[in-house]
Amino acid sequence: MTAVDLGIPFVRSTIDTSERPDTPKLVDRFGRIATDLRVSLIDKCNLRCTYCMPAEGLPWLKRAELLDTDEMNRLIRIAVEELGVTAVRFTGGEPLLRQDLVDIIAATAALPSGPKTSLTTNGINLGNYAEPLVRAGLNRVNVSLDTLDRAVFKELTRRDRLDDVLAGLAAAKRMRLEPVKVNAVLMRGINDHEACDLLRYCIEHGYQLRFIEQMPLDAQHGWDRSQMITADEILDRLSAEFDLSPDVAERGSAPAERWLVDGGPATVGVIGSVTRPFCSACDRTRLTADGQLRSCLFSTTETDLRGPMRAGAEDAELVRLWQGTMWAKAAGHGMDSGEFAQPSRPMSAIGG
């Protein structure tokens, strides 16, 4: 089995930073500055969503390949204290499967500059973890929920765990991990008829719903653009039952276009990663569970930090590698280009 079969992209070669401005910040050649760090803590997941991975799962990273607690905390500290990161989002796989999650969040929240912390989860174990996560300093959560129908949930995830997800959402709300955001992916002929039901449910429970276009990040590489429910289609479905008007609040680097529902204050977001890309305002930098840097969700190259770190690299060397990686960031993911190549790593190994 080759490295690509295992979802390991090519390691980035030497980067020319001769024209890079003299700033510690994670600036790129197009004037963007990355201040949002997405940290994938683990590639394992306790669901087997059909649009993400096969029923049997994937060849998970070995423990020795994963960054340990101290290594993870060190790189997060460098990002925040040396490189200007102000927000840290913990993702997976399913981050609640990582045993030292609470300790890592606590260490991040305790950094002197006080970065905002958030967590993206499938919600299954959130009911048990919401309270310790809050005590550790977590600010808010995003929970994936594609359907309210138990049979559809079981079909999509290959697990009968809908009640656990709903309980996790309720626990997050109770512990004031707000705004509690719900991420939903609509799939043609499976759950696309539930758009209005999902929005109604979220409004009734005080959650913020965001629909996300299905992206080409499945392990099977079976994504078919013609089968994707587009942002326009999502809005059409919602408009059949709700009055939607653009939210005039400044969007900034937020990936979601927001719409007022029936005049507000409730809103719904639509993330059109494929048909309405927001690359020009992207402020993200990504760290995988095995210590690889990615400048984009759709990168086909990575920069290794784990190797140099374990070989004794000083912070200054890790800073230089990180700055160079972001300096080389492409203008966009190029999904509308005939040269677009799906990343070899699936979403579960990259982090959302």
Coordinates of C-alpha atoms in Angstrom, one line a residue:
M1 CA 0.0 0.0 0.0
T2 CA 1.4 3.4 -0.9
A3 CA 1.4 6.6 1.0
V4 CA -1.3 8.1 -1.2
D5 CA -3.5 5.0 -0.6
L6 CA -3.2 5.8 3.1
G7 CA -4.2 9.4 2.5
I8 CA -0.8 11.0 3.0
P9 CA -0.2 13.8 0.6
F10 CA 3.2 14.7 -0.8
V11 CA 5.4 16.7 1.6
R12 CA 6.0 20.3 0.5
S13 CA 9.4 21.1 -1.0
T14 CA 11.4 24.2 -0.2
I15 CA 9.4 27.4 -0.4
D16 CA 10.8 30.7 -1.7
T17 CA 10.0 33.4 0.9
S18 CA 12.4 36.0 -0.5
E19 CA 9.6 38.5 -1.1
R20 CA 7.7 37.8 2.1
P21 CA 7.2 40.9 4.2
D22 CA 9.0 41.1 7.6
T23 CA 6.1 40.2 9.8
P24 CA 5.5 37.4 12.3
K25 CA 2.0 37.0 11.1
L26 CA 0.8 34.2 8.7
V27 CA 0.5 36.4 5.6
D28 CA 0.3 35.0 2.1
R29 CA 1.1 36.4 -1.3
F30 CA -2.5 37.7 -1.8
G31 CA -2.6 39.8 1.4
R32 CA -4.6 37.4 3.5
I33 CA -3.6 36.8 7.1
A34 CA -4.4 33.5 8.8
T35 CA -5.7 34.0 12.3
D36 CA -7.9 31.0 12.6
L37 CA -6.2 27.6 13.4
R38 CA -8.1 24.4 12.7
V39 CA -6.6 21.5 14.7
S40 CA -7.5 18.0 13.9
L41 CA -6.9 16.0 17.1
I42 CA -7.6 12.5 15.8
D43 CA -8.6 10.9 12.5
K44 CA -10.8 8.2 14.1
C45 CA -14.6 8.6 14.2
N46 CA -17.4 6.7 15.8
L47 CA -19.8 7.2 12.8
R48 CA -19.4 5.9 9.3
C49 CA -21.1 8.6 7.2
T50 CA -21.7 7.4 3.7
Y51 CA -20.3 10.7 2.2
C52 CA -17.2 10.5 4.3
M53 CA -15.9 7.0 4.6
P54 CA -16.6 3.3 3.8
A55 CA -18.6 1.1 6.2
E56 CA -15.5 -0.7 7.4
G57 CA -13.8 2.6 8.3
L58 CA -10.3 3.6 7.3
P59 CA -6.7 2.6 8.2
W60 CA -6.3 4.9 11.2
L61 CA -3.1 6.6 12.2
K62 CA -1.0 4.7 14.7
R63 CA -0.6 6.2 18.2
A64 CA 3.1 7.0 17.5
E65 CA 2.2 9.0 14.4
L66 CA -0.2 11.2 16.4
L67 CA 1.1 14.3 18.1
D68 CA 1.1 13.7 21.8
T69 CA -0.3 16.2 24.4
D70 CA 2.9 18.2 24.8
E71 CA 3.6 18.4 21.1
M72 CA 0.0 19.5 20.3
N73 CA 0.1 22.1 23.1
R74 CA 3.5 23.4 21.9
L75 CA 2.4 23.9 18.3
I76 CA -0.9 25.6 19.4
R77 CA 1.2 27.9 21.7
I78 CA 3.5 28.8 18.8
A79 CA 0.5 29.6 16.6
V80 CA -1.1 31.8 19.2
E81 CA 1.9 33.5 20.8
E82 CA 4.3 33.7 17.9
L83 CA 2.1 33.8 14.7
G84 CA -0.9 35.9 15.7
V85 CA -3.6 33.2 15.7
T86 CA -6.7 34.4 17.7
A87 CA -9.1 31.5 17.3
V88 CA -8.5 27.8 17.6
R89 CA -11.1 25.2 16.4
F90 CA -10.6 21.6 17.5
T91 CA -11.8 19.0 14.9
G92 CA -11.3 15.4 13.9
G93 CA -12.3 12.7 12.9
E94 CA -14.3 13.0 16.1
P95 CA -12.3 15.1 18.6
L96 CA -14.3 13.7 21.6
L97 CA -12.6 10.4 21.0
R98 CA -9.2 11.9 22.0
Q99 CA -8.6 11.2 25.7
D100 CA -6.6 14.3 26.4
L101 CA -9.0 16.7 24.7
V102 CA -10.0 18.5 27.9
D103 CA -6.3 19.0 28.8
I104 CA -5.5 20.4 25.4
I105 CA -8.4 22.8 25.5
A106 CA -7.5 23.9 29.0
A107 CA -3.9 24.6 27.9
T108 CA -5.1 26.6 24.9
A109 CA -7.6 28.6 26.9
A110 CA -5.0 29.5 29.5
L111 CA -2.6 31.1 26.9
P112 CA -2.0 34.7 27.9
S113 CA -3.6 36.2 24.7
G114 CA -6.8 34.3 25.4
P115 CA -7.7 32.8 22.0
K116 CA -11.3 31.9 21.2
T117 CA -11.8 28.2 21.4
S118 CA -14.4 26.0 19.6
L119 CA -15.1 22.4 18.8
T120 CA -16.6 20.6 15.8
T121 CA -18.2 17.3 16.8
N122 CA -20.7 14.8 15.7
G123 CA -22.4 15.3 19.1
I124 CA -22.6 11.6 20.1
N125 CA -20.5 12.0 23.3
L126 CA -21.2 15.7 23.8
G127 CA -23.8 15.1 26.5
N128 CA -21.1 13.6 28.8
Y129 CA -18.4 16.1 27.9
A130 CA -20.2 19.5 27.8
E131 CA -19.6 20.4 31.4
P132 CA -15.9 19.5 31.6
L133 CA -15.4 21.2 28.2
V134 CA -16.9 24.4 29.6
R135 CA -14.7 24.1 32.8
A136 CA -11.7 23.7 30.5
G137 CA -12.5 27.0 28.8
L138 CA -14.2 26.0 25.6
N139 CA -16.3 28.8 24.2
R140 CA -18.7 27.1 21.7
V141 CA -19.5 24.1 19.6
N142 CA -20.5 23.1 16.1
V143 CA -22.5 19.9 15.9
S144 CA -23.1 17.9 12.7
L145 CA -26.7 16.9 12.1
D146 CA -28.0 16.1 8.7
T147 CA -31.4 14.7 9.5
L148 CA -34.1 14.5 12.2
D149 CA -35.4 11.2 10.9
R150 CA -34.0 8.2 12.8
A151 CA -34.1 5.8 9.8
V152 CA -32.3 8.3 7.6
F153 CA -29.8 9.0 10.3
K154 CA -29.1 5.3 10.6
E155 CA -28.8 5.0 6.8
L156 CA -26.4 8.0 6.5
T157 CA -24.2 7.3 9.5
R158 CA -24.5 3.5 9.7
R159 CA -25.2 4.0 13.4
D160 CA -28.4 4.4 15.4
R161 CA -27.3 7.4 17.5
L162 CA -29.7 10.2 16.7
D163 CA -30.9 10.5 20.3
D164 CA -27.4 10.9 21.5
V165 CA -26.7 13.8 19.1
L166 CA -29.9 15.6 20.1
A167 CA -29.0 15.1 23.7
G168 CA -25.6 16.5 23.0
L169 CA -27.0 19.6 21.4
A170 CA -29.3 20.1 24.4
A171 CA -26.4 19.8 26.8
A172 CA -24.3 22.3 24.8
K173 CA -27.2 24.8 25.0
R174 CA -27.7 24.1 28.7
M175 CA -24.0 24.7 29.4
R176 CA -24.1 27.9 27.2
L177 CA -21.6 26.8 24.6
E178 CA -23.2 29.5 22.4
P179 CA -23.9 30.1 19.7
V180 CA -24.6 26.4 19.3
K181 CA -24.2 25.9 15.6
V182 CA -25.6 23.0 13.6
N183 CA -23.9 21.9 10.4
A184 CA -26.0 20.0 7.9
V185 CA -25.2 18.6 4.5
L186 CA -28.1 17.9 2.1
M187 CA -27.9 15.0 -0.3
R188 CA -30.1 14.5 -3.3
G189 CA -32.9 12.0 -2.8
I190 CA -31.8 11.2 0.8
N191 CA -32.4 14.2 3.1
D192 CA -32.8 17.2 0.8
H193 CA -36.6 17.2 1.7
E194 CA -35.7 18.0 5.3
A195 CA -34.2 21.5 4.8
C196 CA -37.2 23.3 6.3
D197 CA -37.7 20.8 9.1
L198 CA -34.1 21.2 10.1
L199 CA -34.4 25.0 10.1
R200 CA -37.6 24.9 12.1
Y201 CA -36.1 22.6 14.7
C202 CA -33.0 24.8 15.1
I203 CA -35.1 27.9 15.5
E204 CA -37.3 26.3 18.1
H205 CA -34.3 25.1 20.1
G206 CA -32.2 28.2 19.8
Y207 CA -29.5 26.7 17.5
Q208 CA -27.9 28.4 14.5
L209 CA -28.2 26.2 11.4
R210 CA -25.7 26.3 8.6
F211 CA -26.1 24.2 5.5
I212 CA -22.9 23.1 3.8
E213 CA -22.5 22.1 0.2
Q214 CA -21.2 18.5 0.0
M215 CA -17.5 18.8 -0.8
P216 CA -15.1 16.4 -2.6
L217 CA -13.4 15.1 0.5
D218 CA -14.8 11.5 0.8
A219 CA -12.3 8.7 1.2
Q220 CA -13.9 6.8 -1.6
H221 CA -13.5 9.7 -4.1
G222 CA -17.1 9.1 -5.2
W223 CA -18.2 12.7 -5.0
D224 CA -20.3 13.7 -8.0
R225 CA -20.9 17.4 -8.5
S226 CA -24.1 16.8 -10.4
Q227 CA -25.6 15.1 -7.3
M228 CA -24.6 17.9 -5.0
I229 CA -27.3 20.1 -3.6
T230 CA -26.1 23.6 -4.4
A231 CA -26.4 26.8 -2.3
D232 CA -29.1 28.1 -4.7
E233 CA -31.1 24.9 -4.4
I234 CA -30.9 25.1 -0.6
L235 CA -32.2 28.6 -0.6
D236 CA -35.0 27.7 -3.0
R237 CA -36.1 24.9 -0.7
L238 CA -36.0 27.1 2.4
S239 CA -37.9 30.0 0.6
A240 CA -40.8 27.7 0.0
E241 CA -41.7 28.0 3.7
F242 CA -39.7 30.9 5.0
D243 CA -39.1 34.5 4.0
L244 CA -35.3 35.0 3.6
S245 CA -33.5 38.3 3.4
P246 CA -29.8 38.9 3.4
D247 CA -28.2 39.6 6.7
V248 CA -26.6 43.0 6.5
A249 CA -24.1 42.3 9.3
E250 CA -20.5 42.3 8.2
R251 CA -19.5 38.8 7.0
G252 CA -15.8 39.2 7.2
S253 CA -14.0 35.9 6.8
A254 CA -17.0 33.8 7.9
P255 CA -17.6 31.0 5.4
A256 CA -21.4 31.2 5.7
E257 CA -23.6 33.7 3.9
R258 CA -26.3 34.5 6.4
W259 CA -30.0 35.1 5.9
L260 CA -32.6 36.5 8.2
V261 CA -35.5 34.1 8.6
D262 CA -38.9 35.8 8.5
G263 CA -37.3 39.1 9.3
G264 CA -35.1 37.9 12.1
P265 CA -33.7 37.7 14.7
A266 CA -33.2 34.0 13.7
T267 CA -30.8 33.4 10.9
V268 CA -29.7 30.6 8.7
G269 CA -26.3 30.2 7.0
V270 CA -25.3 28.7 3.7
I271 CA -21.7 27.7 3.1
G272 CA -21.3 27.4 -0.7
S273 CA -17.8 26.0 -0.7
V274 CA -18.1 24.7 -4.2
T275 CA -20.4 27.1 -6.0
R276 CA -19.8 30.2 -4.0
P277 CA -16.2 29.9 -2.8
F278 CA -14.9 32.4 -0.2
C279 CA -11.2 31.8 -0.8
S280 CA -10.4 35.5 -1.1
A281 CA -11.3 36.1 2.5
C282 CA -9.9 32.8 3.9
D283 CA -8.1 33.3 7.2
R284 CA -7.4 29.6 8.1
T285 CA -4.4 27.6 8.7
R286 CA -4.6 23.8 9.5
L287 CA -2.7 21.3 11.6
T288 CA -3.4 17.6 11.2
A289 CA -3.4 15.1 14.1
D290 CA 0.0 13.8 12.8
G291 CA 1.6 17.2 12.8
Q292 CA 1.3 18.2 9.2
L293 CA 0.5 21.8 8.1
R294 CA -2.0 22.6 5.4
S295 CA -2.7 26.0 4.0
C296 CA -6.0 25.0 2.6
L297 CA -8.6 22.3 3.1
F298 CA -8.0 21.1 -0.4
S299 CA -4.2 21.2 -0.4
T300 CA -2.4 18.4 -2.1
T301 CA 0.9 19.2 -0.3
E302 CA 1.7 19.5 3.4
T303 CA 4.6 20.7 5.5
D304 CA 5.9 18.4 8.2
L305 CA 6.2 19.9 11.7
R306 CA 6.3 16.6 13.6
G307 CA 9.6 15.4 12.1
P308 CA 11.6 18.6 12.8
M309 CA 10.0 18.9 16.3
R310 CA 10.9 15.4 17.3
A311 CA 14.4 16.0 15.9
G312 CA 14.9 18.8 18.3
A313 CA 13.9 21.9 16.3
E314 CA 13.6 25.2 18.2
D315 CA 10.5 27.2 18.1
A316 CA 12.1 29.6 15.7
E317 CA 12.5 26.9 13.1
L318 CA 8.9 25.8 13.5
V319 CA 7.8 29.4 13.1
R320 CA 9.8 29.7 9.9
L321 CA 8.2 26.5 8.4
W322 CA 4.7 27.7 9.3
Q323 CA 5.2 31.1 7.8
G324 CA 6.6 29.7 4.6
T325 CA 3.7 27.3 4.3
M326 CA 1.2 30.0 4.5
W327 CA 3.2 32.3 2.2
A328 CA 2.8 29.7 -0.5
K329 CA -0.9 29.4 -0.1
A330 CA -2.8 29.3 -3.4
A331 CA -5.3 32.0 -4.4
G332 CA -8.2 29.5 -4.2
H333 CA -9.0 25.8 -4.2
G334 CA -9.6 25.9 -8.0
M335 CA -12.6 23.6 -7.9
D336 CA -14.0 25.2 -11.0
S337 CA -10.7 24.5 -12.8
G338 CA -10.2 21.5 -15.0
E339 CA -6.9 21.0 -13.2
F340 CA -8.6 20.5 -9.7
A341 CA -7.4 17.4 -7.9
Q342 CA -9.2 16.0 -4.9
P343 CA -7.0 15.8 -1.8
S344 CA -5.7 12.3 -1.1
R345 CA -6.6 12.7 2.6
P346 CA -10.3 12.4 3.4
M347 CA -12.1 14.9 5.6
S348 CA -11.7 12.7 8.7
A349 CA -7.9 13.0 8.4
I350 CA -7.8 16.7 7.6
G351 CA -10.3 18.2 10.0
G352 CA -13.2 20.4 9.2

